[in-house]
GROMACS .gro file of C-alpha atoms in nm:
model
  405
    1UNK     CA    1   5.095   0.788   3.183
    2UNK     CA    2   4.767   0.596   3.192
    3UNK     CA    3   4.494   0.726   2.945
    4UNK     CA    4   4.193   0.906   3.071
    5UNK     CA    5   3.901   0.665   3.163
    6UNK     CA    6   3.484   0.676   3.049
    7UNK     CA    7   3.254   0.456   3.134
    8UNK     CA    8   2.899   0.372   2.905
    9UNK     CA    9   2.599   0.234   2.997
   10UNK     CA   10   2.248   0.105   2.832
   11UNK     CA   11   2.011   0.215   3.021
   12UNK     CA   12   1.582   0.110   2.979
   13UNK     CA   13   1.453  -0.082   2.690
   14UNK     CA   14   1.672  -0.176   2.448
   15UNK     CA   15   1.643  -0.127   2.057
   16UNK     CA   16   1.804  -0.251   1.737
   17UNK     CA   17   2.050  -0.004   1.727
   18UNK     CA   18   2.155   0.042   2.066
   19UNK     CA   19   2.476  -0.139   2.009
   20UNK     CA   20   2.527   0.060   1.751
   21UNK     CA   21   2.574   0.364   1.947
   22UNK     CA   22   2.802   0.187   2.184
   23UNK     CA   23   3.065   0.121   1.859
   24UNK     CA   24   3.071   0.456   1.797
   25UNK     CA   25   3.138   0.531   2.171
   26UNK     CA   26   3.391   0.275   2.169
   27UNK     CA   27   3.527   0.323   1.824
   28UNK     CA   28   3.580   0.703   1.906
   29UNK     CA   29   3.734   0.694   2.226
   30UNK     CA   30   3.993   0.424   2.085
   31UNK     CA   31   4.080   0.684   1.787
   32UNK     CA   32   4.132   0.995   2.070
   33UNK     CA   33   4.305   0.806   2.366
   34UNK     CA   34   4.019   0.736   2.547
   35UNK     CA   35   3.982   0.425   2.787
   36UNK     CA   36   3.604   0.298   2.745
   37UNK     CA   37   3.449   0.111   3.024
   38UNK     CA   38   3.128  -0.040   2.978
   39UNK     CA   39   2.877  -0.101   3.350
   40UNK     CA   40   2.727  -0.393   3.331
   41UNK     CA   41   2.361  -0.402   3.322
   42UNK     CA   42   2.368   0.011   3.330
   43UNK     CA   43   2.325   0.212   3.634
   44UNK     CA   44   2.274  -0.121   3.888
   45UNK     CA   45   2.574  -0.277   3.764
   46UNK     CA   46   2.817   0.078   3.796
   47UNK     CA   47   2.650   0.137   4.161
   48UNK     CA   48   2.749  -0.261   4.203
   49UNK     CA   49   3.113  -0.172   4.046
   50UNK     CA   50   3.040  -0.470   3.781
   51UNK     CA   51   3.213  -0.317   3.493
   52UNK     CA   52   3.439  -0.428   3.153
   53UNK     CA   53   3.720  -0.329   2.984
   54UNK     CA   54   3.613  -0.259   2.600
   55UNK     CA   55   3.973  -0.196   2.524
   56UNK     CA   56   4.051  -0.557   2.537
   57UNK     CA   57   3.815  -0.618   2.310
   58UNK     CA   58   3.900  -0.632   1.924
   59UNK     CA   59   3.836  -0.388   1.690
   60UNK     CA   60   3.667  -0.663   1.472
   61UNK     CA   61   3.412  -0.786   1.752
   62UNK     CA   62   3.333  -0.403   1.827
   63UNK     CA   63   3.254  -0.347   1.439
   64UNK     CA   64   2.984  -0.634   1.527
   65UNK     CA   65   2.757  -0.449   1.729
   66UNK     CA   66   2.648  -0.286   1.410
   67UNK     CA   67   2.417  -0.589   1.358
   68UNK     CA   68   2.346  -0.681   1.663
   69UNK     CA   69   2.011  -0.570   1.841
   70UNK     CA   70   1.974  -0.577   2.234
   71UNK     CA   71   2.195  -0.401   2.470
   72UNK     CA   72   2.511  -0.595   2.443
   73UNK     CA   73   2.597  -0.486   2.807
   74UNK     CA   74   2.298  -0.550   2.967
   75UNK     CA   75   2.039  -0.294   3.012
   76UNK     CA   76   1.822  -0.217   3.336
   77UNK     CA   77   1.549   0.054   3.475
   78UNK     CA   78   1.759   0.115   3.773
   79UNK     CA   79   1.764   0.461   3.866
   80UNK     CA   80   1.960   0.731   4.139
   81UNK     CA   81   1.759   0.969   4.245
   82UNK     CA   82   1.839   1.358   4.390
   83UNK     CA   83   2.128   1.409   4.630
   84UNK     CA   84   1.906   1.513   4.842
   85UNK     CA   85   1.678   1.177   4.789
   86UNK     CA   86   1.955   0.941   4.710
   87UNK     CA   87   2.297   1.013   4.903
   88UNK     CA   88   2.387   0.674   4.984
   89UNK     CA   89   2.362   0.617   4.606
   90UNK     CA   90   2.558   0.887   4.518
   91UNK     CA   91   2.841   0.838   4.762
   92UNK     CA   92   2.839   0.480   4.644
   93UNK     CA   93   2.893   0.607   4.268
   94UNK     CA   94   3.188   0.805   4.416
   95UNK     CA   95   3.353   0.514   4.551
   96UNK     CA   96   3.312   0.314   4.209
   97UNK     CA   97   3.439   0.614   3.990
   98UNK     CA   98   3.709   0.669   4.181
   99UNK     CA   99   3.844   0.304   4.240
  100UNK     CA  100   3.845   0.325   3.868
  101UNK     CA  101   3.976   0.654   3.823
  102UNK     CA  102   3.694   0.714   3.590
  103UNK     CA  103   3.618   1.079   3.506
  104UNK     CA  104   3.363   1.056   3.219
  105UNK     CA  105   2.999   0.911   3.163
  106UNK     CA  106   2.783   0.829   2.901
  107UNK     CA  107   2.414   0.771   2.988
  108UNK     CA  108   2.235   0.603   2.668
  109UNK     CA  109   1.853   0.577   2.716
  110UNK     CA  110   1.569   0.762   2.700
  111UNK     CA  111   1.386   1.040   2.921
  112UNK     CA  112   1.377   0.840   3.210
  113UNK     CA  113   1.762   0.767   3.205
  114UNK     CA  114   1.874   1.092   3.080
  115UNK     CA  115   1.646   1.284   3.362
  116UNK     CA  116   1.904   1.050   3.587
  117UNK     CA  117   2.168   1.180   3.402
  118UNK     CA  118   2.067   1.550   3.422
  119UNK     CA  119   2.100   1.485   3.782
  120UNK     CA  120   2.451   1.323   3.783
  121UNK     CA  121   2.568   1.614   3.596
  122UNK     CA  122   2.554   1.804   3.896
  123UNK     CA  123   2.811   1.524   4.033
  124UNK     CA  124   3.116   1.732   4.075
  125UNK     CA  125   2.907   2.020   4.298
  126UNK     CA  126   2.786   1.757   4.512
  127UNK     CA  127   3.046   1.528   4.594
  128UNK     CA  128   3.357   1.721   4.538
  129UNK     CA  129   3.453   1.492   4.237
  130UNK     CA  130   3.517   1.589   3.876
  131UNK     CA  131   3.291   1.431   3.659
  132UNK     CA  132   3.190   1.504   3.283
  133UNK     CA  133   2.844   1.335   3.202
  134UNK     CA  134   2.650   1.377   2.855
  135UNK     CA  135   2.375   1.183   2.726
  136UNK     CA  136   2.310   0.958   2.423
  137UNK     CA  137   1.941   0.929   2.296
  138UNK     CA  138   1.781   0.572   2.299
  139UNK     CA  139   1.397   0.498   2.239
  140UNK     CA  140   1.192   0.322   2.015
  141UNK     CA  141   0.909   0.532   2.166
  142UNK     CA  142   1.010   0.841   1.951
  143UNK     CA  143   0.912   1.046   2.298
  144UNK     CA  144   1.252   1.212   2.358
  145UNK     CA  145   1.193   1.598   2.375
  146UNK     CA  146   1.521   1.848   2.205
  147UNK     CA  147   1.546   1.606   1.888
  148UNK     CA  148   1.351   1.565   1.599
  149UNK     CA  149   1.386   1.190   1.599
  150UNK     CA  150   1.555   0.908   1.839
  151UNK     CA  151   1.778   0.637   1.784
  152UNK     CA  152   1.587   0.295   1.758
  153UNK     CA  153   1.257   0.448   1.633
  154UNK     CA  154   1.296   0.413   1.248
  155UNK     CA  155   1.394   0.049   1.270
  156UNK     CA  156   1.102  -0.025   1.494
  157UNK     CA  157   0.869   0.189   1.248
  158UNK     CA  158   1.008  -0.021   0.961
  159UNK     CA  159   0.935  -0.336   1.150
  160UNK     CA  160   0.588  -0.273   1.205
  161UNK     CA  161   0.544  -0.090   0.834
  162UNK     CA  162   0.665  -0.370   0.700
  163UNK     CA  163   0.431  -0.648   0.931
  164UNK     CA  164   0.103  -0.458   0.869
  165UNK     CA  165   0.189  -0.430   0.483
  166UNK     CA  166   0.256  -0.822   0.470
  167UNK     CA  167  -0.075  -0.871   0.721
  168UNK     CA  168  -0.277  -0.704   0.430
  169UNK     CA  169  -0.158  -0.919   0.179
  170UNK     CA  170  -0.259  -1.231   0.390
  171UNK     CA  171  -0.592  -1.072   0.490
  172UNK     CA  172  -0.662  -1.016   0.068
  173UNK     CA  173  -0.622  -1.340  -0.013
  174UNK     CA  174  -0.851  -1.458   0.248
  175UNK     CA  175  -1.179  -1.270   0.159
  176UNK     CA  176  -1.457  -1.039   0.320
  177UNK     CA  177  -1.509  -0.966   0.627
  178UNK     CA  178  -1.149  -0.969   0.813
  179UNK     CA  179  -1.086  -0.750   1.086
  180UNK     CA  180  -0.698  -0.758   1.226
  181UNK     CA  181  -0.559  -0.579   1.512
  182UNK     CA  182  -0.212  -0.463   1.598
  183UNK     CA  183  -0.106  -0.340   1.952
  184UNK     CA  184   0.223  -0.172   1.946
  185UNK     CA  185   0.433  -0.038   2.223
  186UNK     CA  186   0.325   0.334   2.312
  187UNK     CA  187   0.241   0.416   2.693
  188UNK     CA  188   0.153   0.786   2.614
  189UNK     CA  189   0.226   0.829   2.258
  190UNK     CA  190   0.147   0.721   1.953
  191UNK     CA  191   0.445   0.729   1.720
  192UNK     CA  192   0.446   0.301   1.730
  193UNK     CA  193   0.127   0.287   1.603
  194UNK     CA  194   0.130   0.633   1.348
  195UNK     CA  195   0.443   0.436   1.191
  196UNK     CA  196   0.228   0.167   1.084
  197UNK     CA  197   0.079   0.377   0.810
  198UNK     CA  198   0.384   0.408   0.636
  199UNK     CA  199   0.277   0.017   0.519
  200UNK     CA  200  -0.031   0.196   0.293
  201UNK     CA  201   0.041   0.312  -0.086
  202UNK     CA  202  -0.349   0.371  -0.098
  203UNK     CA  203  -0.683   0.398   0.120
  204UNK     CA  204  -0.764   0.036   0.035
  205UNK     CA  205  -0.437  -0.090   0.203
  206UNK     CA  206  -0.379  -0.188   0.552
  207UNK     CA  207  -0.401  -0.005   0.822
  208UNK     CA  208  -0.720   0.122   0.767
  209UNK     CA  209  -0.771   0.243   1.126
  210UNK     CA  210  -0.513   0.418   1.403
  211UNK     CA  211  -0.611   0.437   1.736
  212UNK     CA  212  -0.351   0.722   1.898
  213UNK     CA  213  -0.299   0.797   2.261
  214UNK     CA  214  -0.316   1.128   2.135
  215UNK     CA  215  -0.683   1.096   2.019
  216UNK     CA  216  -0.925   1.027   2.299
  217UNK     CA  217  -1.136   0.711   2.220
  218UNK     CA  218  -1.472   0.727   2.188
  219UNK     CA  219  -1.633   0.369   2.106
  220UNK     CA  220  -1.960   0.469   1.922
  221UNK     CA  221  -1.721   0.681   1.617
  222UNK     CA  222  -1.450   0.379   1.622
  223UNK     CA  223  -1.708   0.107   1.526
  224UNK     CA  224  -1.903   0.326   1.265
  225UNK     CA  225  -1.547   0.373   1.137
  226UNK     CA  226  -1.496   0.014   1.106
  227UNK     CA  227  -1.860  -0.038   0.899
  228UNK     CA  228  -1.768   0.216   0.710
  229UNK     CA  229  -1.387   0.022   0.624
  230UNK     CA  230  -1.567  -0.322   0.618
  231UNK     CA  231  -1.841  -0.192   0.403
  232UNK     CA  232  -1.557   0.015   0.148
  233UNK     CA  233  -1.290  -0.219   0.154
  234UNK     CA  234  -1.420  -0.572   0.282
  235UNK     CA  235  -1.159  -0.586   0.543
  236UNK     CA  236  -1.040  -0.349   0.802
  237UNK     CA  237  -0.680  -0.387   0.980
  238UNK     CA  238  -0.629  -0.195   1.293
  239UNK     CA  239  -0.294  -0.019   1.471
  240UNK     CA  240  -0.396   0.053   1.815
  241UNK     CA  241  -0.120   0.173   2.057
  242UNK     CA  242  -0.111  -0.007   2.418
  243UNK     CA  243  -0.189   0.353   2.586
  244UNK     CA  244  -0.530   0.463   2.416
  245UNK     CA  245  -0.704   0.649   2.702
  246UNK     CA  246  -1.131   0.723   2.677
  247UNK     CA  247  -1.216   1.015   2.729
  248UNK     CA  248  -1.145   1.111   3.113
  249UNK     CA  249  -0.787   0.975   2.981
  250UNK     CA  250  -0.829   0.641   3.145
  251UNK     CA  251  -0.593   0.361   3.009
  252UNK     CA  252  -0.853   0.079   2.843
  253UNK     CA  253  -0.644  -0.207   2.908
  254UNK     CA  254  -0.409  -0.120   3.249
  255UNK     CA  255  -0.287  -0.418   3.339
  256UNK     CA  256  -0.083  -0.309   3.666
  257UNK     CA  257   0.185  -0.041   3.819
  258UNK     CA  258   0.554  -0.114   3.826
  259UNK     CA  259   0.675  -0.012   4.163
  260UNK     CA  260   1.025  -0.020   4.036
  261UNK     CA  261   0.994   0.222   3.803
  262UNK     CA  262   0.770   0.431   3.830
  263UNK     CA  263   0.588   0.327   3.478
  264UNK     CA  264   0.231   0.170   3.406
  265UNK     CA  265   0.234  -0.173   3.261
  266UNK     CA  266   0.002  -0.197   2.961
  267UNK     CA  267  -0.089  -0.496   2.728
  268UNK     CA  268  -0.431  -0.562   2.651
  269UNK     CA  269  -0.532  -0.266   2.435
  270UNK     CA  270  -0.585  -0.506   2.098
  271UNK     CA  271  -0.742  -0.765   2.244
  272UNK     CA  272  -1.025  -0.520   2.484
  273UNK     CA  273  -1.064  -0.378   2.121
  274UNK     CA  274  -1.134  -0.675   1.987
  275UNK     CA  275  -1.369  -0.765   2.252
  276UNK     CA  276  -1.585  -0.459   2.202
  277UNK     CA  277  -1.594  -0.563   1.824
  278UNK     CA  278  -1.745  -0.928   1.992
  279UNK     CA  279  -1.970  -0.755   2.192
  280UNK     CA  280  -2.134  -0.470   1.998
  281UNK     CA  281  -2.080  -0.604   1.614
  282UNK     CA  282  -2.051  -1.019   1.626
  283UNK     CA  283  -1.738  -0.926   1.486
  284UNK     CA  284  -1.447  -1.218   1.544
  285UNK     CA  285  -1.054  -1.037   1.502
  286UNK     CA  286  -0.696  -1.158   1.501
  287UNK     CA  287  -0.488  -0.991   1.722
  288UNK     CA  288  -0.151  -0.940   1.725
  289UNK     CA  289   0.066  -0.821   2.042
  290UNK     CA  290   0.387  -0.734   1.891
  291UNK     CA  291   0.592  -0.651   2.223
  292UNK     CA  292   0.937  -0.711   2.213
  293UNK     CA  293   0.922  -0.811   1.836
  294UNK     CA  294   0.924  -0.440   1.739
  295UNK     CA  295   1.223  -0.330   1.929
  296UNK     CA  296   1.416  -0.632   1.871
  297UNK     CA  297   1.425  -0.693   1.526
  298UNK     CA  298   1.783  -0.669   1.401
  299UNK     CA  299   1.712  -0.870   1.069
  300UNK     CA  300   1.507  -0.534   0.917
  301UNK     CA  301   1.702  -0.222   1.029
  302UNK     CA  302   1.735   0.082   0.887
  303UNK     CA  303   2.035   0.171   0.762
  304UNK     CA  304   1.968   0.562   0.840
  305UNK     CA  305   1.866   0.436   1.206
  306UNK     CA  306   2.193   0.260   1.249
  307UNK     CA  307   2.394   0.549   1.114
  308UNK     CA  308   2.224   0.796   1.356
  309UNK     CA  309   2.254   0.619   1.655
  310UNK     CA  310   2.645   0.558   1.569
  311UNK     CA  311   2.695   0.934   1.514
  312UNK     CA  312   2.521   0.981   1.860
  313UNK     CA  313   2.756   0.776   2.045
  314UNK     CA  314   3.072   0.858   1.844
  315UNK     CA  315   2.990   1.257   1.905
  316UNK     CA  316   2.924   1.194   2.288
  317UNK     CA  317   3.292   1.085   2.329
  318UNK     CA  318   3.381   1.428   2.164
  319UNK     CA  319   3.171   1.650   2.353
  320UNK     CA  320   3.326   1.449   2.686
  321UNK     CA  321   3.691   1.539   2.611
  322UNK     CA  322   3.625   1.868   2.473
  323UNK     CA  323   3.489   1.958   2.867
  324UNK     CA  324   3.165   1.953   2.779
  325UNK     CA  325   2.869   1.818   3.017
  326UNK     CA  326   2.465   1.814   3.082
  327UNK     CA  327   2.425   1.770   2.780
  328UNK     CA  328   2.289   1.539   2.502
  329UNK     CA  329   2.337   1.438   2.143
  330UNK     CA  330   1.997   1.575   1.919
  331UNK     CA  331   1.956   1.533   1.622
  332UNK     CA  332   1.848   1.831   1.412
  333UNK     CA  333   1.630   1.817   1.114
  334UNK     CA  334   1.697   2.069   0.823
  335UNK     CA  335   1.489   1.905   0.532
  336UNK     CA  336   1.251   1.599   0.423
  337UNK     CA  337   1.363   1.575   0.013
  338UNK     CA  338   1.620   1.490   0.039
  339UNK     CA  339   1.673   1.389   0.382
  340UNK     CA  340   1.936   1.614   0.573
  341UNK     CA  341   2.017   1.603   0.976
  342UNK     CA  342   2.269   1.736   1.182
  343UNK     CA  343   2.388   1.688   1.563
  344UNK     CA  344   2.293   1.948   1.804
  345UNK     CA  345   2.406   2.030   2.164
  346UNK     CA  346   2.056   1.971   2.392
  347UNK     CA  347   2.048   2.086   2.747
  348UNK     CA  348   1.969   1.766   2.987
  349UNK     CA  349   1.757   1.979   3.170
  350UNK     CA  350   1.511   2.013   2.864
  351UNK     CA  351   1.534   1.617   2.814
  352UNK     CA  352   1.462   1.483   3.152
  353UNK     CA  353   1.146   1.277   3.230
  354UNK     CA  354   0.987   1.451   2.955
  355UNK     CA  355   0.737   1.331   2.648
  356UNK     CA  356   0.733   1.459   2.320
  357UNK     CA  357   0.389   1.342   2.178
  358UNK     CA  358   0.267   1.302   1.824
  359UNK     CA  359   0.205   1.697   1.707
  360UNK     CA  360  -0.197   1.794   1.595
  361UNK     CA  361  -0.056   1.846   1.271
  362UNK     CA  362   0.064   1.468   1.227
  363UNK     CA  363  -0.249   1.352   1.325
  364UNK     CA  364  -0.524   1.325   1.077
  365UNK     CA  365  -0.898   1.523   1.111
  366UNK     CA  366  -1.084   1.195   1.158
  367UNK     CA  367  -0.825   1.095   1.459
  368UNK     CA  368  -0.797   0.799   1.290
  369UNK     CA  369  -0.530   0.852   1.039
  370UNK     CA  370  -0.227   1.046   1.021
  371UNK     CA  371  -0.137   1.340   0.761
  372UNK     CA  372   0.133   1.395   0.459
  373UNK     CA  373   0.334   1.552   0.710
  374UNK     CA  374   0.356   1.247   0.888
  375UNK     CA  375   0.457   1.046   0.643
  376UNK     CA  376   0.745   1.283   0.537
  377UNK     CA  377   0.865   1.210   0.868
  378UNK     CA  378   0.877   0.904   0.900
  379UNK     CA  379   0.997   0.743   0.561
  380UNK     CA  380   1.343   0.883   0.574
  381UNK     CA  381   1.392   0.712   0.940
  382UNK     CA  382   1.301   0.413   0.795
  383UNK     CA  383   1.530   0.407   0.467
  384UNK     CA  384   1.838   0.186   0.326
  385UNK     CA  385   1.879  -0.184   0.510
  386UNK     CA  386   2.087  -0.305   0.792
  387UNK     CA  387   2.106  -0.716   0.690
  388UNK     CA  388   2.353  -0.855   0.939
  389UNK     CA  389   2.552  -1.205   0.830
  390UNK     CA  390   2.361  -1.502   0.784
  391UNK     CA  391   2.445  -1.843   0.933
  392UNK     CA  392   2.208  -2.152   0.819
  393UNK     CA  393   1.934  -1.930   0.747
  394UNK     CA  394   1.916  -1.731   1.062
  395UNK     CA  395   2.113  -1.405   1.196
  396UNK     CA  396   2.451  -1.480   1.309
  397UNK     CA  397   2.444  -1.227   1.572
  398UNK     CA  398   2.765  -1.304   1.784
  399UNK     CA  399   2.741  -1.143   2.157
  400UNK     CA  400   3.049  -1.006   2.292
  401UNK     CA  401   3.248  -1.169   2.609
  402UNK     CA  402   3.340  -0.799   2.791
  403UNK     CA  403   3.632  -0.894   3.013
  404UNK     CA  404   3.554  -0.805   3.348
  405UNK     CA  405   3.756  -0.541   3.568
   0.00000   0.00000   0.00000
């Protein structure tokens, strides 16, 4: 008798420890009789039946995607919309499934992708075809409503902690006057950007300034608030997030709309900063764009990270064979010192296309800083090290050849 078949699939941006919650997936459903498929490039390649066998895979090249960042499958914004919007799409997804006899699906993304995946979970009502679908959290954005925290987030905050507290060091040894900026990801939240804070052990250390999506900006109190850092502290380093709106919650720096998927493209917020700095102070700044560099760096994860987002994947596979579906894996915070979690059932229907943004009580009075509380946060997200191997000097990150089914 054949064993019961799952497929998994990376869906939107990928993060350092994405992979990670694709070995405990995999890892799982090999220890409870559980064939894993893996789409190929996530929901286009299922819809385009382009999927792999992780069984044939050893159990030595799965333990690898502990260290490696990316989506090892592929990853891809693709989307299905309603029945009602999206038949063709869904009848298509029949056919696939059930060449494959394939009964189970994991969705691992963020609130775009598990919105889809609320609406696949309706599969069997539609299409007459049983199918158990649960969700496995995935964003560096730290947006994902029902959890206190999301897989890839505390790497990506230790990343940029960890830039902007080296950046302060170079701007000390270079004198008066300096003026850095740093543009992290954040389209309508400013958890990126909050994380870089971490980075300061005192006022006088970088970042001296956080511009927040969540904090309307108002040009005439940002540059008074860099005299005042220039004047204190001879230097002033800057965290701005890409999605800082003024104050009729216009985007400073849109660059364009994706007509794909539905999101605004932003880049620019750092260096229209800067230009205002030009313009109104004869003020000359570095900038920094950190784009993919913050999601992708593998070399500086956090251990905790990496052990969340396994636990996420590993207790997916569970919830699947236990009948359980429409949901996803949360994770539940119980205290800060020490740092305790647990994994909590949340309804799909709570996650879906929704934004969880930075709190008022994160966010510091001058809406330039963030609070204590913030800080408790974040730390423990960021704690313990992920090094992967080494090869001559570099990361010996060793991608995966899925056989094709």
């Amino acid at each position: 008798m054949s064993k019961p078949r799952a497929v998994y699939l990376q869906s939107g941006g990928p993060t350092a420890v994405l992979n990670a919650s694709a070995q405990g997936a995999i890892e799982t459903a090999r220890q409870r009789g559980l064939s894993m498929y893996g789409a190929f490039d996530g929901l286009a390649g299922l819809l385009e039946d382009r999927l792999c066998n992780t069984d044939a895979v050893s159990d030595e090249a799965i333990a690898q995607l502990a260290f490696m960042p990316g989506g090892s499958f592929g990853v891809s914004r693709r989307m299905i919309g309603s029945f009602a919007e999206a038949g063709d799409d869904w009848r298509r997804l029949r056919e696939v499934l059930a060449r494959h006899d394939i009964h189970y699906l994991l969705v691992n993304g963020g609130n775009g992708s598990l919105g889809c995946a609320e609406r696949l979970a309706e599969f069997e009502r539609h299409m007459g075809y049983p199918l158990k679908v649960v969700g496995v959290p995935k964003t560096i954005d730290n947006d994902l409503v029902g959890t206190d925290n999301s897989p890839g987030y505390g790497s990506s905050a230790k990343f940029l902690a960890s830039a902007m507290r080296e950046v302060g060091l170079d701007m000390t040894s270079m004198g008066w006057g300096r003026v850095f900026i740093m543009e992290t990801m954040g389209r309508h939240t400013g958890w990126l950007a909050a994380a870089c804070a971490a980075a300061a052990r005192n006022e006088r250390e970088a970042p001296h300034l956080l511009l927040l999506p969540e904090v309307a900006f108002n040009a005439e109190r940002f540059l008074a608030a860099v005299d005042d850092r220039l004047a204190r502290f001879g230097q002033c380093a800057i965290a701005v997030a890409e999605g800082i709106t003024d104050a009729d919650g216009r985007f400073v720096a849109e660059a364009k709309k994706s007509e794909v998927y539905g999101h605004e493209q932003l880049g620019g917020a750092g260096h229209w900063i800067a230009q205002l700095l030009l313009r109104e102070r004869g003020i000359s700044a570095h900038v920094a764009q950190v784009d993919y560099l913050q999601r992708a760096g593998g070399h500086l994860g956090s251990s905790m990270d990496v052990r969340q987002a396994y636990i996420m994947g590993e207790r997916a596979v569970e919830w699947l064979l236990a009948g359980k579906s429409g949901v996803m894996a949360g994770i539940k915070r119980i205290q800060n010192h020490p740092y305790c979690w647990d994994v909590v059932e949340v309804p799909l229907a709570v996650v879906g296309d929704q934004e969880k943004r930075l709190p008022p009580e994160f966010i510091g009075a001058d809406g330039f800083s963030v609070t204590p509380a913030f800080l408790d946060y974040v730390r423990p997200l960021m704690e313990g090290e992920r090094i992967p191997p080494f090869k001559d000097g570099l990361p010996d990150y060793r991608p995966i050849a899925w056989p094709k089914v």
